[in-house]
Amino acid sequence: SYELTQPPSVSVSPGQTARITCSGDALPKKYAYWYQQKSGQAPVLVISEDNKRPSGIPERFSGSSSGTMATLTITGAQVEDEGDYYCYSTDSSDNHTGVFGGGTKLTVL
Amino acid sequence: QVQLVESGGGLVKPGGSLRLSCAASGFTFSDYYMSWIRQAPGKGLEWVSYISSRGNTIYYADSVKGRFTISRDNAKNSLFLQMNSLRAEDTAVYYCARRAYDILTGYPTPPDSWGQGTLVTVSS
């Protein structure tokens, strides 16, 4: 089955740039999406279609994708950005279901 | 605004049953795929099931196939998940989530709105 691989954790100081990666064999042909999940809360979509920011998401969140890797970048990370981040994409053979990455815990301190 | 409110979770013994509900508001429910996604304590997100807008396309994860049944009532803006033969490994927060339908591709988009979840605990 298709898998998306993320680093378990990323740590930055406030104001620094945080980068979270997601690798998958189908990413050259499929969009990546990113969800933020703060402790005890539901996931929130922060990036769609590789690099589009839904309404209400701060400009410091951006996304990019190159080859088999997608990247979520938080420029000037803030303490309130701490949480778990999940990438999501679809396999080249299954456009209906999609898979979630294992998640990356972002620490900002 | 979009609102999804889950209910029906609780503590149940192994082998028992529960029925989860999700009440939707703030959008045209009948235009959207709807889904259930779960998260075991301290773990990541896992698809459970989803259903197309008219109910003619349904997906189940292998881990729940034959035990769970998803359904919807478009007249009542409600989504359901009937869970039977529950196991300890079904213990999780269950989220109701909305998926749009992409007319260009003919496929549902990733979940774009989520409820706050309802906790299901399977334990003796």
CSV table of C-alpha atoms in Angstrom, one decimal:
chain,number,residue,atom,x,y,z
A,1,SER,CA,0.0,0.0,0.0
A,2,TYR,CA,1.0,3.6,-0.7
A,3,GLU,CA,2.9,5.4,2.1
A,4,LEU,CA,3.8,9.0,2.8
A,5,THR,CA,6.9,9.5,5.0
A,6,GLN,CA,7.4,12.4,7.4
A,7,PRO,CA,10.0,13.0,10.0
A,8,PRO,CA,8.7,12.3,13.5
A,9,SER,CA,9.6,15.7,14.9
A,10,VAL,CA,10.9,19.1,14.0
A,11,SER,CA,12.0,21.7,16.5
A,12,VAL,CA,12.7,25.5,15.9
A,13,SER,CA,13.0,28.6,18.0
A,14,PRO,CA,10.3,31.3,17.7
A,15,GLY,CA,10.8,33.4,14.7
A,16,GLN,CA,12.8,30.8,12.8
A,17,THR,CA,11.7,29.0,9.7
A,18,ALA,CA,10.3,25.5,10.2
A,19,ARG,CA,10.3,23.0,7.3
A,20,ILE,CA,8.4,19.7,7.4
A,21,THR,CA,8.9,17.3,4.6
A,22,CYS,CA,6.7,14.5,3.1
A,23,SER,CA,8.0,12.0,0.7
A,24,GLY,CA,6.0,9.7,-1.6
A,25,ASP,CA,6.6,8.0,-4.9
A,26,ALA,CA,3.4,9.5,-6.5
A,27,LEU,CA,4.0,13.1,-5.4
A,28,PRO,CA,5.5,14.1,-8.8
A,29,LYS,CA,2.0,13.6,-10.3
A,30,LYS,CA,-0.2,14.1,-7.3
A,31,TYR,CA,-1.0,17.1,-5.1
A,32,ALA,CA,0.1,17.3,-1.5
A,33,TYR,CA,-2.2,18.7,1.3
A,34,TRP,CA,-1.2,19.6,4.8
A,35,TYR,CA,-3.2,19.5,8.0
A,36,GLN,CA,-2.3,21.1,11.4
A,37,GLN,CA,-3.6,19.5,14.5
A,38,LYS,CA,-3.1,21.3,17.8
A,39,SER,CA,-3.3,19.3,21.1
A,40,GLY,CA,-6.9,18.1,21.8
A,41,GLN,CA,-8.3,19.7,18.6
A,42,ALA,CA,-9.4,18.5,15.2
A,43,PRO,CA,-7.2,18.8,12.2
A,44,VAL,CA,-7.3,21.9,10.1
A,45,LEU,CA,-6.4,22.1,6.5
A,46,VAL,CA,-3.5,24.7,6.1
A,47,ILE,CA,-2.3,23.9,2.6
A,48,SER,CA,-4.1,22.4,-0.4
A,49,GLU,CA,-2.9,21.4,-3.9
A,50,ASP,CA,0.8,21.7,-2.9
A,51,ASN,CA,0.8,25.5,-2.2
A,52,LYS,CA,-2.7,27.0,-1.9
A,53,ARG,CA,-3.6,28.6,1.5
A,54,PRO,CA,-7.2,28.2,2.5
A,55,SER,CA,-9.0,31.3,3.7
A,56,GLY,CA,-8.0,32.3,7.2
A,57,ILE,CA,-4.6,30.5,7.2
A,58,PRO,CA,-1.7,33.0,8.0
A,59,GLU,CA,0.7,33.9,5.2
A,60,ARG,CA,3.6,32.4,7.1
A,61,PHE,CA,2.3,29.0,6.0
A,62,SER,CA,3.4,28.0,2.5
A,63,GLY,CA,3.9,24.7,0.6
A,64,SER,CA,6.0,23.5,-2.2
A,65,SER,CA,6.6,20.2,-4.0
A,66,SER,CA,9.5,19.0,-6.1
A,67,GLY,CA,9.9,15.4,-7.3
A,68,THR,CA,9.0,12.9,-4.7
A,69,MET,CA,9.0,15.4,-1.8
A,70,ALA,CA,6.5,18.0,-0.6
A,71,THR,CA,7.5,20.6,2.0
A,72,LEU,CA,5.4,22.7,4.4
A,73,THR,CA,7.3,25.8,5.4
A,74,ILE,CA,6.4,28.0,8.3
A,75,THR,CA,8.3,31.3,8.0
A,76,GLY,CA,8.7,33.0,11.3
A,77,ALA,CA,7.2,30.1,13.4
A,78,GLN,CA,5.3,31.2,16.4
A,79,VAL,CA,4.6,29.3,19.7
A,80,GLU,CA,1.0,28.9,18.7
A,81,ASP,CA,2.1,26.9,15.6
A,82,GLU,CA,3.1,24.0,17.8
A,83,GLY,CA,1.3,20.8,17.1
A,84,ASP,CA,1.2,17.8,14.8
A,85,TYR,CA,1.3,18.2,11.0
A,86,TYR,CA,0.0,15.6,8.6
A,87,CYS,CA,0.6,15.5,4.9
A,88,TYR,CA,-2.1,13.8,2.6
A,89,SER,CA,-2.0,12.7,-1.0
A,90,THR,CA,-3.3,10.0,-3.3
A,91,ASP,CA,-1.7,7.1,-5.0
A,92,SER,CA,-1.4,7.1,-8.7
A,93,SER,CA,-3.8,4.1,-8.8
A,94,ASP,CA,-6.4,5.3,-6.3
A,95,ASN,CA,-7.7,8.8,-6.7
A,96,HIS,CA,-10.6,8.3,-4.3
A,97,THR,CA,-9.1,7.4,-0.9
A,98,GLY,CA,-5.7,9.0,-0.4
A,99,VAL,CA,-3.4,8.4,2.5
A,100,PHE,CA,-2.2,10.4,5.5
A,101,GLY,CA,1.5,10.7,6.4
A,102,GLY,CA,2.5,9.5,9.8
A,103,GLY,CA,2.6,13.0,11.2
A,104,THR,CA,5.4,15.4,12.4
A,105,LYS,CA,5.4,17.0,15.8
A,106,LEU,CA,6.5,20.6,15.6
A,107,THR,CA,7.9,22.1,18.7
A,108,VAL,CA,8.5,25.9,18.8
A,109,LEU,CA,10.5,27.0,21.9
B,1,GLN,CA,-20.2,28.5,8.8
B,2,VAL,CA,-19.6,24.8,8.3
B,3,GLN,CA,-20.4,22.9,11.5
B,4,LEU,CA,-20.0,19.1,12.0
B,5,VAL,CA,-21.0,17.8,15.4
B,6,GLU,CA,-20.4,14.1,16.3
B,7,SER,CA,-22.2,12.2,19.0
B,8,GLY,CA,-22.7,8.6,20.1
B,9,GLY,CA,-19.2,7.8,21.4
B,10,GLY,CA,-18.6,6.1,24.8
B,11,LEU,CA,-17.3,3.1,26.6
B,12,VAL,CA,-18.3,-0.3,25.2
B,13,LYS,CA,-17.1,-3.9,25.9
B,14,PRO,CA,-15.3,-5.9,23.2
B,15,GLY,CA,-17.9,-7.4,20.9
B,16,GLY,CA,-20.3,-4.7,21.6
B,17,SER,CA,-21.9,-2.1,19.2
B,18,LEU,CA,-22.2,1.7,19.0
B,19,ARG,CA,-23.8,4.0,16.5
B,20,LEU,CA,-22.1,7.3,15.8
B,21,SER,CA,-23.9,10.3,14.4
B,22,CYS,CA,-22.7,13.5,12.8
B,23,ALA,CA,-25.0,16.5,12.4
B,24,ALA,CA,-24.0,18.9,9.7
B,25,SER,CA,-25.0,22.5,9.1
B,26,GLY,CA,-23.8,25.6,7.3
B,27,PHE,CA,-23.5,23.9,3.8
B,28,THR,CA,-25.5,21.9,1.4
B,29,PHE,CA,-25.0,18.5,2.9
B,30,SER,CA,-26.3,16.6,-0.1
B,31,ASP,CA,-23.6,18.0,-2.4
B,32,TYR,CA,-20.7,16.5,-0.4
B,33,TYR,CA,-19.0,13.2,0.2
B,34,MET,CA,-18.8,12.6,3.9
B,35,SER,CA,-16.3,10.5,5.8
B,36,TRP,CA,-15.2,9.0,9.2
B,37,ILE,CA,-11.6,9.3,10.1
B,38,ARG,CA,-10.2,8.0,13.4
B,39,GLN,CA,-7.2,8.7,15.6
B,40,ALA,CA,-6.1,6.2,18.2
B,41,PRO,CA,-4.6,7.7,21.4
B,42,GLY,CA,-1.2,9.1,20.6
B,43,LYS,CA,-1.4,7.9,17.0
B,44,GLY,CA,-1.9,9.3,13.5
B,45,LEU,CA,-5.0,9.7,11.3
B,46,GLU,CA,-6.6,6.7,9.7
B,47,TRP,CA,-9.5,6.5,7.2
B,48,VAL,CA,-12.4,4.5,8.5
B,49,SER,CA,-15.0,5.0,5.8
B,50,TYR,CA,-16.5,7.5,3.4
B,51,ILE,CA,-19.7,7.8,1.4
B,52,SER,CA,-20.6,9.7,-1.8
B,53,SER,CA,-23.2,12.4,-1.8
B,54,ARG,CA,-26.0,10.1,-2.9
B,55,GLY,CA,-24.6,7.0,-1.1
B,56,ASN,CA,-23.8,5.1,-4.2
B,57,THR,CA,-20.0,5.0,-3.6
B,58,ILE,CA,-18.8,3.7,-0.2
B,59,TYR,CA,-15.3,2.8,1.0
B,60,TYR,CA,-14.3,0.9,4.1
B,61,ALA,CA,-10.8,0.4,5.5
B,62,ASP,CA,-9.8,-3.2,5.6
B,63,SER,CA,-9.6,-3.0,9.4
B,64,VAL,CA,-13.4,-2.3,9.7
B,65,LYS,CA,-14.8,-4.0,6.6
B,66,GLY,CA,-17.7,-6.3,7.5
B,67,ARG,CA,-18.1,-4.8,11.0
B,68,PHE,CA,-18.9,-1.1,10.3
B,69,THR,CA,-21.6,0.4,8.2
B,70,ILE,CA,-21.7,4.0,7.0
B,71,SER,CA,-24.9,5.7,6.0
B,72,ARG,CA,-26.4,9.1,5.5
B,73,ASP,CA,-29.7,10.9,5.6
B,74,ASN,CA,-29.6,13.9,3.3
B,75,ALA,CA,-33.1,15.0,4.4
B,76,LYS,CA,-31.8,15.3,7.9
B,77,ASN,CA,-28.2,16.5,7.1
B,78,SER,CA,-26.8,13.6,9.1
B,79,LEU,CA,-24.1,11.0,8.7
B,80,PHE,CA,-23.9,7.7,10.7
B,81,LEU,CA,-21.5,5.0,11.5
B,82,GLN,CA,-22.9,1.7,12.8
B,83,MET,CA,-20.0,-0.1,14.6
B,84,ASN,CA,-20.5,-3.8,15.5
B,85,SER,CA,-18.1,-6.4,16.9
B,86,LEU,CA,-16.0,-3.7,18.4
B,87,ARG,CA,-12.4,-4.5,19.3
B,88,ALA,CA,-9.9,-2.9,21.6
B,89,GLU,CA,-8.0,-1.6,18.6
B,90,ASP,CA,-11.1,0.4,17.5
B,91,THR,CA,-10.5,2.7,20.5
B,92,ALA,CA,-10.0,6.1,19.0
B,93,VAL,CA,-11.4,9.6,18.5
B,94,TYR,CA,-13.8,9.4,15.5
B,95,TYR,CA,-14.0,12.5,13.4
B,96,CYS,CA,-16.7,13.3,10.9
B,97,ALA,CA,-15.2,15.2,7.9
B,98,ARG,CA,-16.5,16.7,4.7
B,99,ARG,CA,-15.1,16.1,1.3
B,100,ALA,CA,-16.0,18.2,-1.8
B,101,TYR,CA,-16.5,16.6,-5.2
B,102,ASP,CA,-14.1,17.9,-7.9
B,103,ILE,CA,-16.1,18.1,-11.1
B,104,LEU,CA,-12.9,18.4,-13.2
B,105,THR,CA,-11.3,15.2,-12.0
B,106,GLY,CA,-14.5,13.3,-11.0
B,107,TYR,CA,-13.0,12.4,-7.6
B,108,PRO,CA,-13.6,13.6,-4.1
B,109,THR,CA,-11.1,16.1,-2.6
B,110,PRO,CA,-9.3,15.6,0.7
B,111,PRO,CA,-11.3,16.4,3.8
B,112,ASP,CA,-11.7,20.2,4.2
B,113,SER,CA,-13.7,20.5,7.4
B,114,TRP,CA,-13.7,18.3,10.4
B,115,GLY,CA,-15.9,18.0,13.5
B,116,GLN,CA,-14.4,18.0,17.0
B,117,GLY,CA,-14.6,14.2,17.3
B,118,THR,CA,-16.2,11.7,19.6
B,119,LEU,CA,-14.2,9.2,21.7
B,120,VAL,CA,-14.9,5.5,21.4
B,121,THR,CA,-13.3,3.3,24.1
B,122,VAL,CA,-13.5,-0.5,23.7
B,123,SER,CA,-12.6,-2.1,27.0
B,124,SER,CA,-13.8,-4.8,29.4
